[in-house]
CSV table of C-alpha atoms in Angstrom, one decimal:
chain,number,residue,atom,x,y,z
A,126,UNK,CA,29.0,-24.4,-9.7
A,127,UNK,CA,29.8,-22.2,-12.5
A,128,UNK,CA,28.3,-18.7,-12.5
A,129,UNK,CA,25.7,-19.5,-15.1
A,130,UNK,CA,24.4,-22.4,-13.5
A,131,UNK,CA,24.2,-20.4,-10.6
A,132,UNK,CA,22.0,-17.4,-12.4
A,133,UNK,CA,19.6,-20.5,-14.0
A,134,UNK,CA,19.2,-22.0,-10.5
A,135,UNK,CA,18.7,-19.1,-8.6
A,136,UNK,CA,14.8,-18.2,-8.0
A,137,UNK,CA,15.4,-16.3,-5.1
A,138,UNK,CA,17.6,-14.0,-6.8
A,139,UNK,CA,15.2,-13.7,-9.9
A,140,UNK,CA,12.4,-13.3,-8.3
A,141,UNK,CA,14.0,-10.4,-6.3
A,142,UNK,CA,15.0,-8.9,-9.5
A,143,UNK,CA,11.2,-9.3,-11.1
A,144,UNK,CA,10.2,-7.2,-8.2
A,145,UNK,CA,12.9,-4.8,-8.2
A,146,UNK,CA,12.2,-3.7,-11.6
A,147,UNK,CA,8.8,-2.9,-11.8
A,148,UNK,CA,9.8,-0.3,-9.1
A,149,UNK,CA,13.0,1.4,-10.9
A,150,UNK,CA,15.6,0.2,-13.5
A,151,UNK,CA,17.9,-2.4,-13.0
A,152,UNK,CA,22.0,-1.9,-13.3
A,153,UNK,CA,23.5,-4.1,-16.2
A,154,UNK,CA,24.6,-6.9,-14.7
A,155,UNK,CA,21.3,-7.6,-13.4
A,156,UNK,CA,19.4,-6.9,-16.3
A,157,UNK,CA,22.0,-9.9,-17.9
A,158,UNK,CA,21.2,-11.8,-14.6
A,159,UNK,CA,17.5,-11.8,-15.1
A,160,UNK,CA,17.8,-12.4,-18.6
A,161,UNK,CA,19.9,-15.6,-18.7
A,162,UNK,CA,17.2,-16.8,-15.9
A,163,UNK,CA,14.1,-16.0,-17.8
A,164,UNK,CA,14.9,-17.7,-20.8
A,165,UNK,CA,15.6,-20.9,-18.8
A,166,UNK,CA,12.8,-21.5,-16.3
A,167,UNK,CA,9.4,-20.8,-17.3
A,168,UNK,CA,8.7,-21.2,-13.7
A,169,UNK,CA,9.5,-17.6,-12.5
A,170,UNK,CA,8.4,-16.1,-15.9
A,171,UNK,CA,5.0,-17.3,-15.0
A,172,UNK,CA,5.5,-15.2,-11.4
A,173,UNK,CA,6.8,-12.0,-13.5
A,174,UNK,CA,3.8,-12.7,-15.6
A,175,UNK,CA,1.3,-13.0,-12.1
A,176,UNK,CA,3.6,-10.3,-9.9
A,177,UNK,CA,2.8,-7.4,-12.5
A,178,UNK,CA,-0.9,-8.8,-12.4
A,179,UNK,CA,-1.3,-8.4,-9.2
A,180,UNK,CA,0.6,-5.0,-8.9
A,181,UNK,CA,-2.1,-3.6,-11.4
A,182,UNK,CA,-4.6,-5.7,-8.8
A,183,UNK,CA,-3.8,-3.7,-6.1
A,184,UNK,CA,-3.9,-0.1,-8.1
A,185,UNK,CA,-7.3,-1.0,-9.2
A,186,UNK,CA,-8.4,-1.8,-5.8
A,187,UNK,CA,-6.9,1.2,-4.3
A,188,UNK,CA,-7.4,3.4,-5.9
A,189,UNK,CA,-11.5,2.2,-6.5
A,190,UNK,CA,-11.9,2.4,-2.6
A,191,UNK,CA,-11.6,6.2,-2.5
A,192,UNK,CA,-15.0,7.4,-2.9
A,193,UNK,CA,-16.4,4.1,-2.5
A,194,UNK,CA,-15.9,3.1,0.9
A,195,UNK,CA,-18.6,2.6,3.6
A,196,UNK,CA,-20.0,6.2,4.1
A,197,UNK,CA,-19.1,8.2,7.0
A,198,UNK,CA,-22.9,8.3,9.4
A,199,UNK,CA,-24.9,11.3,9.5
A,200,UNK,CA,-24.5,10.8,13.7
A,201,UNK,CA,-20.5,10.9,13.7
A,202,UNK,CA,-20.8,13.9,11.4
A,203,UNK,CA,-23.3,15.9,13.9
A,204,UNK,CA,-20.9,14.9,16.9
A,205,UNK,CA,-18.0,16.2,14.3
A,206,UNK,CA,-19.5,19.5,14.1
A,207,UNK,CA,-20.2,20.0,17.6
A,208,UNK,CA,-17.5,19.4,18.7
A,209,UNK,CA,-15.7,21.6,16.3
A,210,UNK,CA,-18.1,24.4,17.7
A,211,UNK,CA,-17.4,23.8,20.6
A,212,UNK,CA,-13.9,24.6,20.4
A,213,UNK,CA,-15.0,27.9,18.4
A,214,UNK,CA,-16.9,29.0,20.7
B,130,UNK,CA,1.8,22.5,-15.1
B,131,UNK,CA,0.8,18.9,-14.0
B,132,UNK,CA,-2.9,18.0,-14.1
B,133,UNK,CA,-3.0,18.2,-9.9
B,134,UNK,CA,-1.7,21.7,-10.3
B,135,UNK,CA,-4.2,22.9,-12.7
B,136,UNK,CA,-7.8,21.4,-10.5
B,137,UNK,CA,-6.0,22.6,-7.4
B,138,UNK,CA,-6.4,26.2,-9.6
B,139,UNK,CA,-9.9,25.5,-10.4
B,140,UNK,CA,-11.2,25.3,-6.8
B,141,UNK,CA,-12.7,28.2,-5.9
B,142,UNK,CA,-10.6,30.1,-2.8
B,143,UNK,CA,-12.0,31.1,0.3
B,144,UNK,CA,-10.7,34.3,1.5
B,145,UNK,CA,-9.6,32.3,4.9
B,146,UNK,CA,-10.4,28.9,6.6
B,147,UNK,CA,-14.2,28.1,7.2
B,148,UNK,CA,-14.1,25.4,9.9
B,149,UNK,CA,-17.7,25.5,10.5
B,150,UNK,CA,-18.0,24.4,7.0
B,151,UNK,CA,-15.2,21.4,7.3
B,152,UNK,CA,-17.4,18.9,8.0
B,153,UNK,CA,-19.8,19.0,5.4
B,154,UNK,CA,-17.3,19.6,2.8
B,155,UNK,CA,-14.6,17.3,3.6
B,156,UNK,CA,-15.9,14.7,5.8
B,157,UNK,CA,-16.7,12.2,3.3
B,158,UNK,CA,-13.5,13.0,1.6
B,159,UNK,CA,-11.2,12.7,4.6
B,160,UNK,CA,-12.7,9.1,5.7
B,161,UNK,CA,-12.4,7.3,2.1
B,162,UNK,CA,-9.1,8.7,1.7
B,163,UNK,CA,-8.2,7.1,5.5
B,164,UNK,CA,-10.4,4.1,5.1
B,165,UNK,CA,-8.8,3.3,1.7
B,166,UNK,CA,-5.3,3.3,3.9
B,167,UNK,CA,-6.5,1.7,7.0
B,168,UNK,CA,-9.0,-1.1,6.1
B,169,UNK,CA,-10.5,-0.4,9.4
B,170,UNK,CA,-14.1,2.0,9.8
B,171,UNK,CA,-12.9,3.1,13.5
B,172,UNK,CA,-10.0,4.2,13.3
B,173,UNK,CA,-10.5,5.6,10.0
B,174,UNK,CA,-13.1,8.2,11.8
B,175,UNK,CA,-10.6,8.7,14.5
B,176,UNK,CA,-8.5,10.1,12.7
B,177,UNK,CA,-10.9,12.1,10.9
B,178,UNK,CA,-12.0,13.7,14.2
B,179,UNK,CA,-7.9,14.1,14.9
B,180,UNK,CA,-7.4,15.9,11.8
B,181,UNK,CA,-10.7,18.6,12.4
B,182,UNK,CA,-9.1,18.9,15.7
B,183,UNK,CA,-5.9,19.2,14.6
B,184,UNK,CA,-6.7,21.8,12.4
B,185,UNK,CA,-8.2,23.5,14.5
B,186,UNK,CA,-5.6,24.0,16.6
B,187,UNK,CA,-3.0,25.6,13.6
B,188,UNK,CA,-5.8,27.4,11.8
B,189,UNK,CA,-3.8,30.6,11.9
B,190,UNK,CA,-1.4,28.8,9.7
B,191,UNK,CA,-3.5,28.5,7.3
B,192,UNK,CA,-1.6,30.2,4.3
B,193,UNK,CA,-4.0,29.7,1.7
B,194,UNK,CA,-1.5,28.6,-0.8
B,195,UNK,CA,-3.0,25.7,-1.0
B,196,UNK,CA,-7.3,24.6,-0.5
B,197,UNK,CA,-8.4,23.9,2.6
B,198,UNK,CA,-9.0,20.6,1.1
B,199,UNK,CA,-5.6,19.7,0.2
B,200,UNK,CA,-4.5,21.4,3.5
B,201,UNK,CA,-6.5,19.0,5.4
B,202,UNK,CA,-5.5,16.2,3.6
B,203,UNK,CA,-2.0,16.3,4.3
B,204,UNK,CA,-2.7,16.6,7.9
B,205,UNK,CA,-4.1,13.1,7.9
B,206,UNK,CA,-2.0,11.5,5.7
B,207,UNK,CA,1.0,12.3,8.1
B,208,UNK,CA,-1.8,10.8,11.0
B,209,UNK,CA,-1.6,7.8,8.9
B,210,UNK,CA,1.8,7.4,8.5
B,211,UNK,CA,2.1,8.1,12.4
B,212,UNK,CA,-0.1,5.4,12.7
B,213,UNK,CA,1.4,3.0,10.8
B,214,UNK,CA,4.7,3.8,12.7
B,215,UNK,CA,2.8,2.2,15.7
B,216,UNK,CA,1.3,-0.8,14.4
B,217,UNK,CA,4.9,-1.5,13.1
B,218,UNK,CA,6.6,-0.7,16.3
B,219,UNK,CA,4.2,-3.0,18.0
B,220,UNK,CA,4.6,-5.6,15.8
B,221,UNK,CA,8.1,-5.4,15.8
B,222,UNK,CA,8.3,-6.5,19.7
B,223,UNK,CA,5.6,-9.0,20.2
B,224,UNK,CA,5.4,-10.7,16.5
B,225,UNK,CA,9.0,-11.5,15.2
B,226,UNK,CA,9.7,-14.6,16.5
B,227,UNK,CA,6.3,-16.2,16.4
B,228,UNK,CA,5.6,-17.1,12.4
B,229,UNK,CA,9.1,-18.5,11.6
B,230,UNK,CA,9.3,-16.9,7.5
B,231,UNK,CA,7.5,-19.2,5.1
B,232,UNK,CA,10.5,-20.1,3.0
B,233,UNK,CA,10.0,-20.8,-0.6
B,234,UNK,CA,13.2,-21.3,-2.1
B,235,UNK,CA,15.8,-24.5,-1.5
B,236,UNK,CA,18.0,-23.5,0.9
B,237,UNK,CA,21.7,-23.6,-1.3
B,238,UNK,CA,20.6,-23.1,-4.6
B,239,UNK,CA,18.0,-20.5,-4.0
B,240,UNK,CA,15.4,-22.7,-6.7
B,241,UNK,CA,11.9,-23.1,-6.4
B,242,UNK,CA,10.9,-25.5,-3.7
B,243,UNK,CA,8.2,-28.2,-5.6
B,244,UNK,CA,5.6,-27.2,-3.8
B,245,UNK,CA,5.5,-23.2,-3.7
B,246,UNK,CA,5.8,-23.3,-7.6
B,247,UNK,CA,3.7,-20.8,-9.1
B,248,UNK,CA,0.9,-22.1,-11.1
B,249,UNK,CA,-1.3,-21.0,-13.7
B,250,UNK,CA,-4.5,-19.4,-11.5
B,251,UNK,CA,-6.7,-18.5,-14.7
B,252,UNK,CA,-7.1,-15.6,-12.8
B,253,UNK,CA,-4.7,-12.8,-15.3
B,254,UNK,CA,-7.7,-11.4,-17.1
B,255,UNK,CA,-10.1,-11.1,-13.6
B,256,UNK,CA,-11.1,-7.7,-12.7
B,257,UNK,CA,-11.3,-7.1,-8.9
B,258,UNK,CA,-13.7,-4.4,-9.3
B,259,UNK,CA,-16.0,-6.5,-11.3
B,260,UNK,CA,-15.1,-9.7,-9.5
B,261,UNK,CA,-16.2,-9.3,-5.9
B,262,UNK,CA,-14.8,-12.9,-4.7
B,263,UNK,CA,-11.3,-11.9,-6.3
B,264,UNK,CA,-11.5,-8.5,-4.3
B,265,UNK,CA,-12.1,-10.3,-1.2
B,266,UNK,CA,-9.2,-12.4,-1.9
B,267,UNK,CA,-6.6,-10.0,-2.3
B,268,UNK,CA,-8.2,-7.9,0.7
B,269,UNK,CA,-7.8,-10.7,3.1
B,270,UNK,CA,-4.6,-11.8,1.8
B,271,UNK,CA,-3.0,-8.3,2.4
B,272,UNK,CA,-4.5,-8.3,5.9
B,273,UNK,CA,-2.6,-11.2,6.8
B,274,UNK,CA,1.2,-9.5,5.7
B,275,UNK,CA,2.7,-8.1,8.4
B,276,UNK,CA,2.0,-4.6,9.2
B,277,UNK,CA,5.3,-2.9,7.7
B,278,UNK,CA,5.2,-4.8,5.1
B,279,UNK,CA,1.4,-4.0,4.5
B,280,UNK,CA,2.1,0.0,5.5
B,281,UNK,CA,5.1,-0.2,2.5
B,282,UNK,CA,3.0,-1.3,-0.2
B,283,UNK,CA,-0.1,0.6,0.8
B,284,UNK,CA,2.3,3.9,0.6
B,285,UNK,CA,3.8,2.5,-2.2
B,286,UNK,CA,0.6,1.6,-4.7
B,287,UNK,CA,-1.8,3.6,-3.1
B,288,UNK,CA,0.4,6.6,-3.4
B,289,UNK,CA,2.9,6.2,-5.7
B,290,UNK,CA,5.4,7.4,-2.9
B,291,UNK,CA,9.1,7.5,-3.6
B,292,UNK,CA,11.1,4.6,-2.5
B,293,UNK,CA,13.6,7.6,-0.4
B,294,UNK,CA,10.0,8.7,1.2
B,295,UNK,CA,8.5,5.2,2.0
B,296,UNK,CA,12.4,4.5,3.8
B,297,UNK,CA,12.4,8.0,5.6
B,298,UNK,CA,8.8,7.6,7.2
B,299,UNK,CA,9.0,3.9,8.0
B,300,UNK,CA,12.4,4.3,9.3
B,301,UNK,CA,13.2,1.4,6.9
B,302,UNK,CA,16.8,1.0,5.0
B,303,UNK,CA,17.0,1.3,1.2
B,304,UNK,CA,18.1,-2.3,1.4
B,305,UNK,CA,15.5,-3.8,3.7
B,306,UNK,CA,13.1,-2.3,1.6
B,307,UNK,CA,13.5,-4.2,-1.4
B,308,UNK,CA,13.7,-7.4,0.6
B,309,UNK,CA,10.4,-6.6,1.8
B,310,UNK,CA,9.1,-5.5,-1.1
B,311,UNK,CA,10.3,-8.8,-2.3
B,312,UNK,CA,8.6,-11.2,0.8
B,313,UNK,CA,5.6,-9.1,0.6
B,314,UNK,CA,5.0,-10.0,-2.7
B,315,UNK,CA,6.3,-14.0,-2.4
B,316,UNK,CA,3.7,-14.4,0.7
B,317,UNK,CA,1.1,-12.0,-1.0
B,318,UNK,CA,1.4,-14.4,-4.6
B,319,UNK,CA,1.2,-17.7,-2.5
B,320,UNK,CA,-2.2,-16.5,-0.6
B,321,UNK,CA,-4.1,-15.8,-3.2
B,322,UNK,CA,-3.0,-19.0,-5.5
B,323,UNK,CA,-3.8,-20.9,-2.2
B,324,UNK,CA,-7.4,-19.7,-1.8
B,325,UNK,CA,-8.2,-18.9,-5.7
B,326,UNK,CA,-9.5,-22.5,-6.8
């Protein structure tokens, strides 16, 4: 299999690169790697397309937690403070 | 100066530590900031109580460079790494063999197999904090990844940690790290296109 047949086939490979990227740059040959792929098979440009979706997904989520989460009870905090003066005592 | 730097400023400093006052200042502070990392109410307030007493303990160390807030903070966040150290350790004995890897690709050529294809959710424009159903979604689907998997993305979205610090903690190697930054993702995709319908 010649090596450009090899880069359209390869999924796997692409799809490792889609996720690679969104986390630092790629070296030139994979850039060219990723590139051939892409502009053959629509199939992993529609996963780049959901990946990077779902990255922002999971910042949204995240980072809305904080703040947001079930509240801490008024009981744990009184056994909190006890003990802690306890230990000052 | 970055914009951390500058609030951190604009706290008002105590002339020492004030642990009588920890719990009502930092409680709720401490247990969104684990619960957000942990998914899980218990141990989220253990390790509250940890950090108190952990604090506690090294008060006198207490330089004041920095607010008791912050201070505290980075106690628990290394009590959450320590803890995700275990749940990996544990899964790493009793789970590896069980759940043979979902393999999406054709074995030679590394293409698509039919029917893992990607396919269009209608989902790109959804907003998880608007949509409830799509939060719930993505929440159960990243409790089913396995724990070092989960504990590198967490560290990695939640706190934009560096790739180096995420490998040093998790006592993972650069290169195993982008193959399961790569998996996580694959299996992570798949869920949610499986029970978005």
């Amino acid at each position: 299999m010649g090596v450009i047949k090899k880069i359209r086939y390869d999924c796997r490979h692409a799809t490792y690169l889609i996720e690679k990227r969104q986390h630092r740059s790629l070296t030139i040959k994979e850039r060219i790697e990723l590139a051939i792929h892409l502009s053959g098979c629509s199939i992993c440009r529609l996963f780049q397309e959901q990946s990077r979706w779902i990255n922002r997904m999971l910042r949204s989520l995240f980072h809305s937690d904080q703040g947001r989460g079930p509240v801490i009870s008024d009981e744990f905090k009184r056994q909190l403070q006890q003990k802690i003066d306890e230990r000052l005592k | 100066m970055s914009q951390k730097e500058l609030t951190q400023e604009q706290q008002p400093r105590a002339s020492g530590p004030e642990p009588r006052q920890w719990v009502e200042r930092y409680a709720d502070h401490l247990y969104s900031y684990a619960f957000a990392r942990l998914d899980d109410e218990e141990q989220a307030r253990d390790l509250v109580q940890e950090t108190f007493l952990a604090a506690l303990e090294k008060v006198g160390q207490f330089q004041g460079n920095s607010s008791e807030r912050t201070w505290l903070t980075a106690i628990l966040k290394y009590k959450i790494i320590d803890l995700y150290r275990r749940r990996n350790s544990g899964l790493r004995t009793e789970r590896l063999d069980e759940e043979p890897e979902q393999e999406f690709f054709e074995q030679g050529n590394g293409h698509w197999i039919e029917k893992y294809y990607p396919r269009p959710m209608r989902i790109e424009d959804a907003d998880p904090l608007v949509n409830k159903e799509l939060a719930a979604i993505l929440r159960r689907c990243l409790k089913r990844l396995p724990a070092l998997w989960l504990s590198v993305f967490t560290m990695r979205h939640m706190d934009d940690a560096a790739t180096e610090t995420i490998c040093k903690e998790l006592k993972v190697t650069p290169a195993n790290f982008w193959v399961i930054i790569h998996r996580a993702k694959l299996n992570l995709r798949a869920c949610i296109q499986k029970s978005w319908q």
